[in-house]
């Protein structure tokens, strides 16, 4: 039996003109019934309502996960401890709009942030750059994340200090990479002859820790707040997404929010059987149960979405890469590894393994109906891009027999097709919201808290004594409580 579809309507689902085709998942009617029944048994519907109602579903940190409020353009009241947060949220929208109108003559923006304070805006700036007809202010948007000075040096070599604006983006405002990079950029402005007043004028912050930003030297009127009920990896909808508004205009930013809001409303209101984020989550659970898959891939057949898999990696793996459930009990399953990159490039890299490797890797093929450029070749190229996308899914599902074992394609390799009508700010917002809600659904079904990330802390703590040992330049560091023998030897190697 193959996974070949009979294109039965039950495989096709749509919301906001986005079509999800699950035909190559090989899930039959009875299996779908069981999947929805077990989702109901896990109280998924209640979880979705609790998520939007601001219940403290981030139980370890005892707070809600209300990133949906940041894209609630209709301003339906969202209560936290009885207080509507929408006036504060829309206050930030007004400030973003005012800033867009204020920035004239700015040539360069250096956005300093890492992880969730980086991926979302970086993805959006890249993805929207070639939308036919999009208006762009043409500023050079530089994203500075890594503590490695290569990125810093590259940016500073290109930026014009006297017409540069700097935005420090950090929910906690304690992230070492971000604060050190910010200090380096300020030093560069100073060395380049900018006065104290000019530097203060150029410096902005986006943070949930306003005292720390002030302490760092950012003027209060240049600080855009967001709140502890927004997880870092869910924060692009806040002022973290400022670059989108600054580069493409506030209306485009609003369109981005509108797409996300529309997908939220679909997620919140559609029955499970028609609910795109839920169906996508269930296809993954099905393959995990059936094949014990360890990885899945997201392959956007759109160069503009090349950053999407990187954004998704943090979303999925930081949210659901956990071994214990909400109650501290071991889980049977959690997030598989997720990876990907733009097709068709990816075909010329790791698709060999997809077709003939021993691992079964489910794939989300993401395609866009309309080409992403108005070049005369666009339609012809786009047809080839789409035919490659469809062909890969078909080859993976059906396989191919051959007398030479080397030429056999085993087939039965599952995939989804997610088809966007076009790629603009609205559909980009909808796509990210779809995946955010899918991640939350998976967490709910695994009974994992998708909104904390305790696993990222330990390495940060251990780095401190190691950094101190490296700074000592000694090559006779002995193992200690903080530094084991292997690491002590490595420090000594670096110090010698
Ligand atoms: O170390 C992981 C992390 O805390 C992510 O969750 C977060 O997106 C990133 O670091 C950056 O954090 P911040 O926005 O507080 O600087």
Coordinates of C-alpha atoms and ligand atoms in Angstrom, one line a residue:
X1 CA 0.0 0.0 0.0
X2 CA 1.3 3.5 -0.8
X3 CA 0.4 6.8 0.6
X4 CA -1.0 7.8 -2.8
X5 CA -4.0 10.0 -2.2
X6 CA -7.3 9.7 -3.9
X7 CA -7.7 13.4 -3.3
X8 CA -10.6 12.7 -1.1
X9 CA -12.0 16.0 0.2
X10 CA -11.3 15.0 3.8
X11 CA -7.6 15.7 3.0
X12 CA -8.2 19.3 2.0
X13 CA -8.8 22.0 4.6
X14 CA -8.6 25.7 4.2
X15 CA -8.7 28.9 6.2
X16 CA -8.2 32.5 5.0
X17 CA -7.6 31.0 1.5
X18 CA -4.7 29.0 2.8
X19 CA -5.1 25.4 1.8
X20 CA -3.7 22.4 3.8
X21 CA -3.6 19.1 1.9
X22 CA -2.8 16.1 4.1
X23 CA -3.4 13.5 1.4
X24 CA 0.1 12.2 1.6
X25 CA -0.1 11.6 5.4
X26 CA -1.7 8.2 4.8
X27 CA -4.2 8.8 7.6
X28 CA -7.5 7.0 6.8
X29 CA -11.0 8.0 8.0
X30 CA -10.9 5.8 11.1
X31 CA -7.5 7.1 12.1
X32 CA -8.6 10.7 11.8
X33 CA -11.6 9.9 13.9
X34 CA -9.4 8.5 16.6
X35 CA -7.0 11.4 16.4
X36 CA -9.8 13.9 17.0
X37 CA -11.3 11.8 19.7
X38 CA -8.0 11.6 21.6
X39 CA -7.5 15.4 21.1
X40 CA -10.9 15.9 22.7
X41 CA -10.0 13.5 25.5
X42 CA -6.9 15.6 26.1
X43 CA -9.2 18.6 26.6
X44 CA -7.7 20.4 23.7
X45 CA -10.8 22.6 23.1
X46 CA -10.7 23.8 26.7
X47 CA -6.9 24.5 26.4
X48 CA -7.5 26.7 23.4
X49 CA -10.2 28.7 25.2
X50 CA -7.9 29.0 28.2
X51 CA -5.0 30.2 26.1
X52 CA -7.0 33.1 24.7
X53 CA -8.8 33.8 28.0
X54 CA -5.4 34.6 29.7
X55 CA -5.5 31.6 32.0
X56 CA -2.1 30.9 33.6
X57 CA -1.2 28.1 31.1
X58 CA 2.5 28.9 31.6
X59 CA 2.2 27.1 34.9
X60 CA 5.9 27.0 35.8
X61 CA 6.1 30.8 35.6
X62 CA 2.5 31.2 36.8
X63 CA 1.4 33.5 34.0
X64 CA -0.6 33.6 30.8
X65 CA 0.7 33.3 27.3
X66 CA -1.1 36.2 25.6
X67 CA 0.9 37.0 22.5
X68 CA -2.5 36.9 20.7
X69 CA -3.4 40.2 22.5
X70 CA -0.6 41.8 20.6
X71 CA -2.4 41.2 17.3
X72 CA -5.9 41.8 18.6
X73 CA -6.6 44.6 16.2
X74 CA -10.3 44.5 17.0
X75 CA -9.3 45.4 20.6
X76 CA -11.7 43.0 22.2
X77 CA -10.9 43.3 25.9
X78 CA -8.2 40.9 27.1
X79 CA -8.1 40.8 30.9
X80 CA -5.1 40.0 33.1
X81 CA -6.0 40.1 36.7
X82 CA -9.2 41.9 35.8
X83 CA -7.4 44.6 33.9
X84 CA -7.8 45.1 30.1
X85 CA -4.3 45.1 28.5
X86 CA -5.6 46.4 25.1
X87 CA -5.2 50.1 26.0
X88 CA -1.5 49.5 26.8
X89 CA -1.1 47.4 23.6
X90 CA -2.7 49.9 21.3
X91 CA -0.7 52.7 23.0
X92 CA 2.4 50.9 21.7
X93 CA 0.9 50.7 18.3
X94 CA 0.4 54.5 18.3
X95 CA 4.0 55.0 19.3
X96 CA 5.2 52.7 16.6
X97 CA 3.2 54.6 14.0
X98 CA 4.5 57.9 15.3
X99 CA 8.1 56.7 15.1
X100 CA 7.6 55.6 11.5
X101 CA 6.6 59.2 10.7
X102 CA 9.4 60.7 12.7
X103 CA 12.4 58.9 11.2
X104 CA 13.5 60.9 8.2
X105 CA 17.0 60.6 6.7
X106 CA 17.8 57.4 8.6
X107 CA 20.2 55.3 6.5
X108 CA 20.9 52.4 8.9
X109 CA 19.1 50.6 11.7
X110 CA 21.0 48.3 13.9
X111 CA 18.6 45.9 15.6
X112 CA 20.5 44.2 18.4
X113 CA 18.8 41.1 19.9
X114 CA 19.0 37.3 19.9
X115 CA 16.7 34.3 19.7
X116 CA 13.1 35.5 19.9
X117 CA 14.3 39.1 19.8
X118 CA 15.9 38.4 16.4
X119 CA 14.4 35.7 14.3
X120 CA 10.9 37.1 13.9
X121 CA 11.8 40.6 12.6
X122 CA 14.7 39.2 10.6
X123 CA 12.5 36.7 8.9
X124 CA 9.8 39.4 8.2
X125 CA 12.3 41.9 6.8
X126 CA 13.7 39.3 4.4
X127 CA 10.4 37.7 3.5
X128 CA 8.7 41.0 2.6
X129 CA 11.7 42.5 0.8
X130 CA 10.5 41.3 -2.6
X131 CA 6.8 41.4 -2.3
X132 CA 5.8 42.9 -5.7
X133 CA 4.6 46.4 -5.1
X134 CA 5.7 46.7 -1.5
X135 CA 6.8 50.1 -0.4
X136 CA 10.2 50.2 1.4
X137 CA 11.9 53.0 3.1
X138 CA 15.1 51.5 1.8
X139 CA 16.9 51.7 5.1
X140 CA 19.7 49.2 5.7
X141 CA 18.3 46.9 8.4
X142 CA 21.2 45.2 10.2
X143 CA 20.5 42.4 12.6
X144 CA 23.1 41.9 15.2
X145 CA 22.7 38.8 17.3
X146 CA 25.9 36.8 17.7
X147 CA 28.5 37.7 20.3
X148 CA 31.0 36.7 17.6
X149 CA 32.4 40.1 16.4
X150 CA 32.3 39.0 12.8
X151 CA 28.7 40.1 12.5
X152 CA 29.4 43.3 14.4
X153 CA 32.4 44.1 12.2
X154 CA 30.4 43.5 9.0
X155 CA 27.7 45.8 10.1
X156 CA 29.9 48.6 11.4
X157 CA 31.8 48.6 8.1
X158 CA 28.6 49.4 6.2
X159 CA 26.6 51.6 8.5
X160 CA 26.9 55.4 8.4
X161 CA 27.2 56.4 12.1
X162 CA 25.6 59.9 11.9
X163 CA 22.4 58.6 10.3
X164 CA 22.2 55.3 12.2
X165 CA 19.5 54.4 14.8
X166 CA 20.1 51.6 17.3
X167 CA 17.4 49.4 18.7
X168 CA 18.3 47.2 21.6
X169 CA 15.7 44.4 21.8
X170 CA 15.7 42.1 24.8
X171 CA 12.7 41.0 26.9
X172 CA 14.9 40.5 29.9
X173 CA 17.5 43.1 29.1
X174 CA 20.1 40.8 30.8
X175 CA 21.1 38.7 27.8
X176 CA 24.9 39.0 27.6
X177 CA 25.2 38.8 23.8
X178 CA 22.8 41.7 23.4
X179 CA 24.1 44.0 26.1
X180 CA 27.7 43.5 25.0
X181 CA 26.9 44.1 21.4
X182 CA 25.0 47.2 22.4
X183 CA 28.0 48.5 24.3
X184 CA 30.2 47.9 21.3
X185 CA 27.8 49.7 18.9
X186 CA 27.6 52.7 21.3
X187 CA 31.4 52.8 21.5
X188 CA 31.5 52.8 17.7
X189 CA 29.1 55.7 17.6
X190 CA 31.2 57.6 20.1
X191 CA 34.5 56.8 18.2
X192 CA 32.8 58.0 15.0
X193 CA 32.4 61.4 16.5
X194 CA 28.7 61.3 17.6
X195 CA 28.1 63.5 20.6
X196 CA 26.5 62.2 23.8
X197 CA 23.2 63.9 22.8
X198 CA 23.3 62.4 19.3
X199 CA 23.9 59.0 20.8
X200 CA 21.0 59.3 23.2
X201 CA 18.8 60.5 20.3
X202 CA 19.8 57.4 18.2
X203 CA 19.3 54.8 20.9
X204 CA 16.1 52.9 21.4
X205 CA 15.1 49.8 23.4
X206 CA 12.3 47.3 23.3
X207 CA 12.0 45.4 26.5
X208 CA 9.9 44.1 29.4
X209 CA 12.5 45.3 31.8
X210 CA 12.3 49.1 31.6
X211 CA 14.5 49.8 34.7
X212 CA 17.4 47.9 33.2
X213 CA 17.0 49.7 29.8
X214 CA 17.1 53.0 31.6
X215 CA 20.0 52.0 33.7
X216 CA 21.8 51.1 30.4
X217 CA 21.3 54.7 29.3
X218 CA 18.2 54.5 27.1
X219 CA 16.0 57.6 27.5
X220 CA 12.6 56.7 28.8
X221 CA 10.7 58.1 25.8
X222 CA 12.8 55.8 23.5
X223 CA 11.8 52.7 25.4
X224 CA 9.0 50.5 23.9
X225 CA 7.6 48.1 26.5
X226 CA 6.3 44.7 26.2
X227 CA 5.2 42.4 28.9
X228 CA 6.1 39.2 30.8
X229 CA 3.0 37.5 29.4
X230 CA 4.7 37.5 26.0
X231 CA 7.2 34.8 25.5
X232 CA 10.4 35.9 23.7
X233 CA 9.8 33.5 20.8
X234 CA 6.2 34.8 20.4
X235 CA 7.2 38.5 20.5
X236 CA 7.5 39.6 16.9
X237 CA 4.0 41.0 17.2
X238 CA 5.1 43.5 19.8
X239 CA 7.5 46.4 19.3
X240 CA 10.1 43.7 18.7
X241 CA 8.7 43.8 15.2
X242 CA 9.5 47.6 14.9
X243 CA 11.8 47.0 11.9
X244 CA 8.8 45.8 9.9
X245 CA 6.9 49.0 10.5
X246 CA 10.0 51.2 10.0
X247 CA 11.0 49.7 6.7
X248 CA 7.6 48.9 5.1
X249 CA 5.3 51.3 6.9
X250 CA 2.9 51.0 9.7
X251 CA 0.0 49.8 7.4
X252 CA 2.1 46.8 6.4
X253 CA 2.9 46.0 10.0
X254 CA -0.8 46.2 10.7
X255 CA -1.5 43.8 7.8
X256 CA 1.1 41.4 9.4
X257 CA -0.9 41.6 12.7
X258 CA -4.2 41.3 10.8
X259 CA -3.1 38.0 9.2
X260 CA -2.0 36.6 12.6
X261 CA -5.3 37.8 14.2
X262 CA -7.4 36.1 11.5
X263 CA -5.5 32.9 12.0
X264 CA -6.0 33.2 15.8
X265 CA -9.8 33.6 15.3
X266 CA -9.8 30.5 13.1
X267 CA -7.8 28.5 15.7
X268 CA -10.1 29.7 18.5
X269 CA -13.4 29.2 16.7
X270 CA -13.1 26.4 14.1
X271 CA -14.1 22.9 15.1
X272 CA -11.1 20.6 15.5
X273 CA -11.9 18.8 12.3
X274 CA -11.5 22.0 10.3
X275 CA -8.8 23.6 12.4
X276 CA -5.6 24.0 10.4
X277 CA -3.1 24.3 13.4
X278 CA -4.8 21.3 15.1
X279 CA -4.8 19.2 11.9
X280 CA -1.2 19.9 11.3
X281 CA -0.3 19.0 14.9
X282 CA -2.3 15.8 14.6
X283 CA -0.4 14.7 11.5
X284 CA 2.8 15.1 13.4
X285 CA 1.5 13.1 16.3
X286 CA 0.2 10.4 14.0
X287 CA 3.6 9.9 12.4
X288 CA 5.4 10.1 15.8
X289 CA 3.1 7.3 17.1
X290 CA 3.4 5.3 13.9
X291 CA 7.1 5.7 13.0
X292 CA 8.6 7.0 16.2
X293 CA 10.0 9.8 14.1
X294 CA 12.8 11.9 15.6
X295 CA 12.8 14.8 13.1
X296 CA 10.6 16.6 10.7
X297 CA 11.3 19.2 8.1
X298 CA 9.7 22.4 7.0
X299 CA 10.6 23.3 3.4
X300 CA 9.3 26.5 2.0
X301 CA 9.3 26.6 -1.8
X302 CA 9.9 30.4 -1.5
X303 CA 13.3 31.9 -1.2
X304 CA 11.7 34.7 0.8
X305 CA 11.0 32.2 3.6
X306 CA 14.5 30.9 3.9
X307 CA 14.6 32.2 7.5
X308 CA 11.3 30.6 8.3
X309 CA 12.8 27.2 9.4
X310 CA 15.2 29.0 11.7
X311 CA 12.4 30.9 13.3
X312 CA 10.4 27.6 13.6
X313 CA 13.3 25.8 15.2
X314 CA 13.2 28.1 18.2
X315 CA 9.5 28.1 18.3
X316 CA 9.1 24.4 18.3
X317 CA 12.2 23.2 20.0
X318 CA 12.5 25.8 22.7
X319 CA 8.7 25.4 23.4
X320 CA 8.3 21.7 23.3
X321 CA 11.8 20.2 23.5
X322 CA 11.2 18.8 27.0
X323 CA 11.3 15.5 28.8
X324 CA 8.8 16.2 31.6
X325 CA 5.2 17.3 31.4
X326 CA 3.4 20.1 33.2
X327 CA 3.4 18.0 36.4
X328 CA 7.0 17.0 36.2
X329 CA 6.3 13.5 35.0
X330 CA 8.4 12.0 32.2
X331 CA 6.7 12.3 28.7
X332 CA 6.6 9.6 26.1
X333 CA 7.0 12.1 23.3
X334 CA 8.0 15.7 22.8
X335 CA 9.2 17.9 20.0
X336 CA 11.1 16.1 17.3
X337 CA 14.1 18.0 15.8
X338 CA 12.9 20.4 13.2
X339 CA 15.0 21.7 10.3
X340 CA 14.7 22.9 6.8
X341 CA 15.6 25.6 4.2
X342 CA 14.2 26.9 1.0
X343 CA 13.3 24.6 -1.8
X344 CA 14.4 23.8 -4.4
X345 CA 17.9 24.4 -3.0
X346 CA 17.2 21.9 -0.2
X347 CA 16.6 19.2 -2.8
X348 CA 20.2 19.5 -3.8
X349 CA 21.3 19.1 -0.3
X350 CA 19.6 16.6 2.1
X351 CA 16.6 15.3 0.1
X352 CA 18.7 12.2 -0.8
X353 CA 18.1 11.1 2.9
X354 CA 14.4 11.9 2.7
X355 CA 14.0 9.6 -0.3
X356 CA 16.3 6.7 0.5
X357 CA 17.6 7.1 4.0
X358 CA 16.6 4.8 6.9
X359 CA 14.9 7.6 8.8
X360 CA 11.3 8.7 8.0
X361 CA 11.1 12.5 8.1
X362 CA 7.7 14.0 7.7
X363 CA 7.8 17.2 5.7
X364 CA 5.7 20.3 5.6
X365 CA 6.0 21.6 2.0
X366 CA 5.0 25.2 2.0
X367 CA 4.3 26.7 -1.4
X368 CA 3.0 30.1 -2.6
X369 CA 0.6 30.3 -5.6
X370 CA 2.0 33.6 -6.9
X371 CA 5.6 34.3 -7.8
X372 CA 7.6 36.6 -5.6
X373 CA 8.9 38.9 -8.2
X374 CA 7.7 40.8 -11.2
X375 CA 10.6 39.7 -13.4
X376 CA 9.6 38.7 -16.9
X377 CA 10.8 35.2 -16.1
X378 CA 8.8 35.0 -12.9
X379 CA 5.9 32.8 -14.1
X380 CA 8.1 30.3 -16.0
X381 CA 10.4 29.9 -13.0
X382 CA 7.6 29.7 -10.6
X383 CA 6.0 26.9 -12.5
X384 CA 9.2 24.9 -12.2
X385 CA 9.5 25.7 -8.5
X386 CA 5.9 24.5 -7.9
X387 CA 6.4 21.4 -10.1
X388 CA 9.5 20.5 -8.1
X389 CA 7.5 20.9 -4.9
X390 CA 4.7 18.6 -6.1
X391 CA 7.1 16.1 -7.6
X392 CA 9.1 15.7 -4.4
X393 CA 6.0 15.0 -2.3
X394 CA 4.7 12.5 -4.9
X395 CA 8.1 10.7 -5.1
X396 CA 8.3 10.5 -1.4
X397 CA 4.8 9.1 -1.0
X398 CA 4.7 6.6 -3.7
X399 CA 8.3 5.5 -4.1
X400 CA 9.6 3.6 -7.1
X401 CA 10.5 -0.1 -7.6
X402 CA 13.7 -1.0 -9.4
X403 CA 15.8 -4.2 -10.0
X404 CA 18.9 -2.4 -8.7
X405 CA 18.4 -1.9 -4.9
X406 CA 20.3 1.4 -5.3
X407 CA 17.6 2.8 -7.4
X408 CA 14.7 1.8 -5.2
X409 CA 12.7 4.5 -3.5
X410 CA 10.8 2.9 -0.6
X411 CA 8.0 5.5 -0.6
X412 CA 5.4 5.8 2.2
X413 CA 7.2 9.0 3.4
X414 CA 4.5 11.4 4.7
X415 CA 4.2 15.1 4.0
X416 CA 1.7 18.0 4.2
X417 CA 1.3 20.6 1.5
X418 CA 0.5 24.1 2.8
X419 CA -0.5 26.4 0.0
X420 CA -0.5 30.2 0.5
X421 CA -2.4 32.3 -2.0
X422 CA 0.4 34.8 -2.0
X423 CA 3.2 36.0 0.2
X424 CA 2.5 39.4 1.6
X425 CA 2.4 40.9 5.2
X426 CA -1.1 39.4 5.8
X427 CA -0.2 35.9 4.8
X428 CA 3.2 36.0 6.5
X429 CA 1.4 36.9 9.7
X430 CA -1.1 34.2 9.2
X431 CA 1.6 31.6 8.5
X432 CA 3.6 32.4 11.7
X433 CA 0.4 32.5 13.7
X434 CA -0.6 29.1 12.2
X435 CA 2.6 27.6 13.4
X436 CA 2.5 29.3 16.8
X437 CA -0.9 27.8 17.4
X438 CA 0.2 24.4 16.1
X439 CA 3.2 24.5 18.5
X440 CA 0.8 25.3 21.4
X441 CA -1.5 22.5 20.3
X442 CA 1.3 20.0 20.3
X443 CA 2.3 21.1 23.7
X444 CA -1.2 20.7 24.9
X445 CA -1.4 17.2 23.5
X446 CA 1.9 16.2 25.0
X447 CA 0.8 17.9 28.2
X448 CA 4.0 20.1 28.0
X449 CA 4.2 23.7 29.0
X450 CA 5.2 25.3 25.7
X451 CA 5.9 28.7 27.3
X452 CA 9.0 28.3 29.5
X453 CA 12.6 27.4 28.6
X454 CA 14.4 26.2 31.7
X455 CA 16.8 24.2 29.7
X456 CA 18.6 27.2 28.3
X457 CA 19.9 28.5 31.7
X458 CA 22.4 25.9 32.9
X459 CA 24.9 26.5 30.0
X460 CA 24.8 30.3 30.6
X461 CA 25.7 29.7 34.3
X462 CA 28.6 27.4 33.4
X463 CA 30.0 29.8 30.9
X464 CA 30.8 32.4 33.6
X465 CA 33.6 30.5 35.5
X466 CA 34.9 29.3 32.1
X467 CA 35.1 32.8 30.8
X468 CA 36.9 33.8 34.0
X469 CA 39.4 30.9 33.5
X470 CA 40.0 31.9 29.9
X471 CA 40.6 35.5 30.9
X472 CA 43.2 34.3 33.4
X473 CA 45.4 33.1 30.5
X474 CA 46.6 30.3 32.8
X475 CA 47.2 26.9 31.3
X476 CA 47.2 25.0 34.5
X477 CA 43.5 25.3 35.4
X478 CA 42.5 22.3 37.5
X479 CA 39.1 20.6 37.5
X480 CA 36.7 22.1 40.1
X481 CA 33.1 22.0 41.1
X482 CA 32.2 24.3 38.2
X483 CA 34.7 23.0 35.6
X484 CA 35.1 19.3 34.9
X485 CA 38.4 17.6 33.8
X486 CA 37.6 17.6 30.1
X487 CA 36.6 21.3 30.1
X488 CA 39.6 22.2 32.2
X489 CA 41.9 20.5 29.7
X490 CA 40.2 22.4 26.9
X491 CA 40.6 25.7 28.7
X492 CA 44.3 24.9 29.1
X493 CA 44.6 24.1 25.4
X494 CA 43.1 27.5 24.5
X495 CA 45.2 29.3 27.1
X496 CA 48.5 27.7 25.9
Ligands
LIG1 O1 18.4 31.9 26.0 C1 17.1 31.8 25.4 C2 16.4 33.0 25.4 O2 15.9 33.3 26.7 C3 15.2 33.0 24.5 O3 14.1 32.4 25.1 C4 15.0 34.4 24.1 O4 14.2 34.5 22.9 C5 16.4 34.8 24.0 O5 17.1 34.1 24.9 C6 16.6 36.3 24.1 O6 16.2 36.8 25.3 P1 16.0 38.3 25.6 O7 14.9 38.8 24.7 O8 15.5 38.4 27.1 O9 17.3 39.0 25.4

